[in-house]
XYZ file of C-alpha atoms in Angstrom:
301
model
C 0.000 0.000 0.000
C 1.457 3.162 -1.463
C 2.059 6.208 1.388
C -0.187 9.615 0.935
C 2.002 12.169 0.841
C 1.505 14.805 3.479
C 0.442 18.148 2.092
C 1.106 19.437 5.986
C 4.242 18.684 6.808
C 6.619 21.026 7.863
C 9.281 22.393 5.178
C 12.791 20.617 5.730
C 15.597 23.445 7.096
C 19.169 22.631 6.684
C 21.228 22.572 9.696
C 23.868 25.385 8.563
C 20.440 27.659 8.996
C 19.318 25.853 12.218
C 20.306 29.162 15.162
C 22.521 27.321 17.475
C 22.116 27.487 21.480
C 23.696 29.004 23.998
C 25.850 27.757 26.594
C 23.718 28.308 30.026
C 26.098 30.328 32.222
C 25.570 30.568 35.771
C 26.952 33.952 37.494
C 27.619 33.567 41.205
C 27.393 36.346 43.806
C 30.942 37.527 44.616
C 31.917 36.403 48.339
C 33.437 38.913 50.434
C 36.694 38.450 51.098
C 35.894 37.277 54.945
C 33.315 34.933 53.514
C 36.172 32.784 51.760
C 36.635 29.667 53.573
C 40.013 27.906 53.360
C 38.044 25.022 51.170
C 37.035 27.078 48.817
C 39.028 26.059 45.637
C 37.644 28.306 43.641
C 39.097 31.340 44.805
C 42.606 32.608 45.875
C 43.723 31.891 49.158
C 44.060 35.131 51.659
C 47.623 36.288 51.616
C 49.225 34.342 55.140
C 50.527 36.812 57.485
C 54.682 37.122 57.249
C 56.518 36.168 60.381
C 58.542 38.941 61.479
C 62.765 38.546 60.651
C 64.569 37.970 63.434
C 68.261 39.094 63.306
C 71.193 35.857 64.673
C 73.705 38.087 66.370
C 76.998 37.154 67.262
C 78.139 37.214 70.981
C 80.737 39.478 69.882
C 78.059 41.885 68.368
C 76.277 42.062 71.567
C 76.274 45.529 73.754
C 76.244 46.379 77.714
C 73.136 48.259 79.147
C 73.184 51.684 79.933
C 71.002 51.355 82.666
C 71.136 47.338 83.446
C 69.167 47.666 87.117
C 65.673 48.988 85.131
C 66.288 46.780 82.370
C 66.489 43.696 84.219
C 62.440 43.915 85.393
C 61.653 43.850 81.504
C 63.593 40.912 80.822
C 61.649 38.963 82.783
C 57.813 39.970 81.439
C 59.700 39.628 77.839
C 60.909 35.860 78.998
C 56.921 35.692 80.057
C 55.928 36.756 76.538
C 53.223 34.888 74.201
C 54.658 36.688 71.103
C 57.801 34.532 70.397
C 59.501 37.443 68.342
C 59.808 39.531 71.874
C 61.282 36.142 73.777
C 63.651 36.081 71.033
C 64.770 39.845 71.583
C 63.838 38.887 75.266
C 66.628 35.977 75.217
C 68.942 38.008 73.302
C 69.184 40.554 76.510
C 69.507 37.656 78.566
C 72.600 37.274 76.516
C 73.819 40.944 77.025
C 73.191 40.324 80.749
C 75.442 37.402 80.727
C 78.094 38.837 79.054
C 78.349 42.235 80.888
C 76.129 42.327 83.625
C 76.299 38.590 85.403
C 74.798 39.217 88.498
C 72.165 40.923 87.584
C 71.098 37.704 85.853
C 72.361 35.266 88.685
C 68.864 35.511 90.693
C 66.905 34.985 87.513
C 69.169 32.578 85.664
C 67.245 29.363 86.937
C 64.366 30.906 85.042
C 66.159 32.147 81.991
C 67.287 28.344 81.722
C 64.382 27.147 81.516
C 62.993 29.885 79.007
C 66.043 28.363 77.368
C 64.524 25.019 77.534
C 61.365 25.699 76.566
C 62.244 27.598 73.605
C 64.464 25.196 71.879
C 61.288 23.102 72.305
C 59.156 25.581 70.282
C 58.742 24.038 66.350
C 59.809 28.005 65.006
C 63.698 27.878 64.024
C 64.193 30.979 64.614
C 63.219 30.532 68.261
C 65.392 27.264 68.586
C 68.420 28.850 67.207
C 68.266 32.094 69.224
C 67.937 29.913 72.470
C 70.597 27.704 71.666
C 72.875 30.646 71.059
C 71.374 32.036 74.547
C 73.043 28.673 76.363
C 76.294 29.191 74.775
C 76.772 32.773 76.509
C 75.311 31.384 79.461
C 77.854 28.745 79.373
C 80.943 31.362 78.789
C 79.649 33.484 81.145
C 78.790 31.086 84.049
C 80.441 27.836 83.676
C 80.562 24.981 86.454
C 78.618 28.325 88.392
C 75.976 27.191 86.896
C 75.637 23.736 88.360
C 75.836 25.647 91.922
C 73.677 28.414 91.234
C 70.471 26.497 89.484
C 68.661 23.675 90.376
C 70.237 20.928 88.901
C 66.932 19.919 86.939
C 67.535 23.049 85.063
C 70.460 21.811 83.870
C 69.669 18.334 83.382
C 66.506 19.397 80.935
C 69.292 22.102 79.318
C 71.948 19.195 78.425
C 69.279 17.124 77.248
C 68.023 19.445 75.138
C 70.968 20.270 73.022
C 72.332 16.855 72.418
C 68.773 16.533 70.975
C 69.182 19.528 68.668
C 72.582 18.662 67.984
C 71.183 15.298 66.440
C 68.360 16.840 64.686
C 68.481 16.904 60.643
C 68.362 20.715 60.352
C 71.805 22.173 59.866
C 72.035 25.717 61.292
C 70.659 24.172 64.182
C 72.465 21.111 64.201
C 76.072 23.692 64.296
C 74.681 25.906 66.628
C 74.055 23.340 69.020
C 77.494 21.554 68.617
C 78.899 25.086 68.925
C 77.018 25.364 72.297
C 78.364 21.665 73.664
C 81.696 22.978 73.166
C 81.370 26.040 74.830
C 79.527 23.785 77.922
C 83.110 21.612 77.476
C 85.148 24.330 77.946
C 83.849 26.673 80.545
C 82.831 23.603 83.496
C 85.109 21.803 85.198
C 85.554 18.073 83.604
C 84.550 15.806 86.500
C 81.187 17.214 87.629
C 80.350 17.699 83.884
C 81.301 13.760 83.545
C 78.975 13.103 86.431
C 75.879 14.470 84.115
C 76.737 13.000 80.863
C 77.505 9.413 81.557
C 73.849 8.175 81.570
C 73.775 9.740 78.286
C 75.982 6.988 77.191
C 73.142 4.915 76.918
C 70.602 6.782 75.447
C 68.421 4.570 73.335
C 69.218 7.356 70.692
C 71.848 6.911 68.589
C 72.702 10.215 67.751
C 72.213 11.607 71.210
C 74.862 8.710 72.582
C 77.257 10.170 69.564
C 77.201 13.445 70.532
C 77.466 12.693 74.748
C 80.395 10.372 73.420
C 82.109 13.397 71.840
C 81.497 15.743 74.966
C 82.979 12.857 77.167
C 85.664 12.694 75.068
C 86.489 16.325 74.689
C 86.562 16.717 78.669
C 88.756 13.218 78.914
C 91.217 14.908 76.739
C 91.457 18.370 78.747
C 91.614 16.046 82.151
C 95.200 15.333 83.894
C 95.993 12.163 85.124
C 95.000 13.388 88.817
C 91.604 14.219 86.740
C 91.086 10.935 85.536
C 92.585 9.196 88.092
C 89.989 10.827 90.508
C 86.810 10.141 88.668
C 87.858 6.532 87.633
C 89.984 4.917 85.061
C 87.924 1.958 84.864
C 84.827 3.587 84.773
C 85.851 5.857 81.733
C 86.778 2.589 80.231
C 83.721 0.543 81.558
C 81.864 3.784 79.265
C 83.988 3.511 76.233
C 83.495 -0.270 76.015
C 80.223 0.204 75.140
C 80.766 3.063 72.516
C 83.272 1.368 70.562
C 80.556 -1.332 69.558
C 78.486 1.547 68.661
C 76.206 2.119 65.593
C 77.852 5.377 64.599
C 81.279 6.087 63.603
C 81.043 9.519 65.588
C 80.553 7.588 68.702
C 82.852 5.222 68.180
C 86.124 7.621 67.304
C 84.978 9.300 70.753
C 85.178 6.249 72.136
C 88.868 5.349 70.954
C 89.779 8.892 71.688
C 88.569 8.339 75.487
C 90.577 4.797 75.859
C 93.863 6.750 74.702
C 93.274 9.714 77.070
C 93.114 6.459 80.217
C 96.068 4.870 78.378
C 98.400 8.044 78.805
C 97.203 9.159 81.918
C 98.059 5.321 82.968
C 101.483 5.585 81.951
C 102.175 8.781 83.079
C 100.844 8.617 86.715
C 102.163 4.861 86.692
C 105.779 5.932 85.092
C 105.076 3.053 83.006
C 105.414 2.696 79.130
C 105.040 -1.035 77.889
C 101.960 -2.150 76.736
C 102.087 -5.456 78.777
C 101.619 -3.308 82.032
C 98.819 -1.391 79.922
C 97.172 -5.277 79.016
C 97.935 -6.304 82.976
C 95.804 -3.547 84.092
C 93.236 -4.087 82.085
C 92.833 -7.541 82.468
C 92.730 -7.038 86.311
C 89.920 -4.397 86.279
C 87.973 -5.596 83.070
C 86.210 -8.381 81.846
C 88.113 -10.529 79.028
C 86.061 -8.918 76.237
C 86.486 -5.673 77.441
C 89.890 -5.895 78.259
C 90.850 -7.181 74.554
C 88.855 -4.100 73.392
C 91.163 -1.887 75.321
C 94.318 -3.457 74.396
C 93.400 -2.988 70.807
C 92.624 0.403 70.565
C 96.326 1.492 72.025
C 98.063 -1.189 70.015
C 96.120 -0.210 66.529
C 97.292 3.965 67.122
């Protein structure tokens, strides 16, 4: 059956003449600029507020106080301080009361230290470095004073606290805090500074039982034979035992260095100079493993 064709229909247009359509476009209100919230990815973040510089300046670079007795009362709100950048300027004038006006400080100093303490804590570098730098002058200005003056918790928390920093990955405050052990080595006397790092010999950290070997070590070395006699020749040896098995290569050098300090100390107090009398004593006083340890380290220099 044939189709009708349909008189009706609609005429045929080409699609070239067919209008095309727009693209629906929806316009947003603007947000203010307080209405942006921080997961809104459609829109730039708000500039983040610039921490303010703070200047590292040397010990050297440091100047007295022209009036030290009004200055010392502000010191101590500064040290008090929520804004870190004032207990950074706070524990740089701790430093220029150190240097040039020490008693002043001495009634406060427990305090400072533990300012000193807290800061090195704090996550801002800045703050770390400037405290670490802070222990140094306290350390030159001070020395073994300091384990009479402050409660020796204070101190204890101090120590602790830069052979931490001194094993941390970050550089500048990795060097600053070595800088600051030496300056602790140098300024107090060898044999109560002994007393407080030998449980750091221990230390289920590595690195921290590197860098207390190296501070032992460094205080061995500036000891007499009196010195070592005094504190113990075994029981420097009884600590380097353990070091020379160590992980670390730091740890174990300070550990080597430590047995030679003993060994000359040995023969000088003992006029002796023959490594049998060196092997005698050590087998009398340590076990056979230790012992061989010991009589390897002097016969391998």
């Amino acid at each position: 059956m044939a189709l009708r064709p349909i008189d009706n229909a609609l005429p045929i247009i080409p699609d070239s003449l067919r209008p095309k359509k727009q693209a629906k476009v929806s316009i947003q209100p603007q947000k203010k600029a307080s209405e942006i919230s921080v997961n809104d990815e459609n829109k730039a973040p708000l500039p983040q507020p610039i921490d303010a510089s703070v200047d590292y300046v040397a010990s050297e670079d440091l100047k007295p106080f022209q009036d030290p007795e009004s200055n010392i009362q502000s010191l101590v709100e500064g040290l008090d301080s929520k804004d870190w950048v004032k207990v950074c300027q706070s524990l740089n004038d701790a430093r220029r009361f150190s240097l040039y006006h020490p008693g002043l400080l001495l009634p406060v100093l427990e305090k400072v230290m533990l300012v000193v303490v807290k800061s090195m804590k704090n996550p801002r570098s800045a703050l770390c470095k400037t405290s670490i730098m802070a222990a140094s002058d306290i350390f030159n200005a001070y020395g073994e004073k300091l384990l009479d003056s402050t409660d020796s918790t204070a101190f204890d928390q101090l120590l602790l606290q830069l052979l931490l920093k001194a094993s941390q990955d970050k550089k500048f405050v990795c060097e600053e805090a070595d800088k600051s052990l030496t300056a602790m080595v140098n300024s107090i006397a060898a044999l109560p500074l002994l007393q407080k790092l030998r449980r750091f010999v221990n230390h289920g950290n590595l690195r921290v039982r590197a860098k207390a070997a190296v501070s032992i070590s460094n205080s061995v070395y500036k000891m007499g034979s009196e010195e070592i006699k005094e504190f113990g020749s075994v029981t420097l040896l009884q600590m380097a035992t353990d070091l020379l098995n160590d992980r670390l290569p730091e740890a174990r050098e300070a550990a080597r260095s430590i047995v030679l300090s003993v060994y000359e100390a040995f023969t000088e107090s003992e006029k002796l100079d023959t490594e049998e009398d060196w092997q005698s004593f050590c087998q009398s006083n340590l076990s056979t493993i230790q012992s061989q340890s010991m009589i390897k380290v002097v016969s391998s220099q």
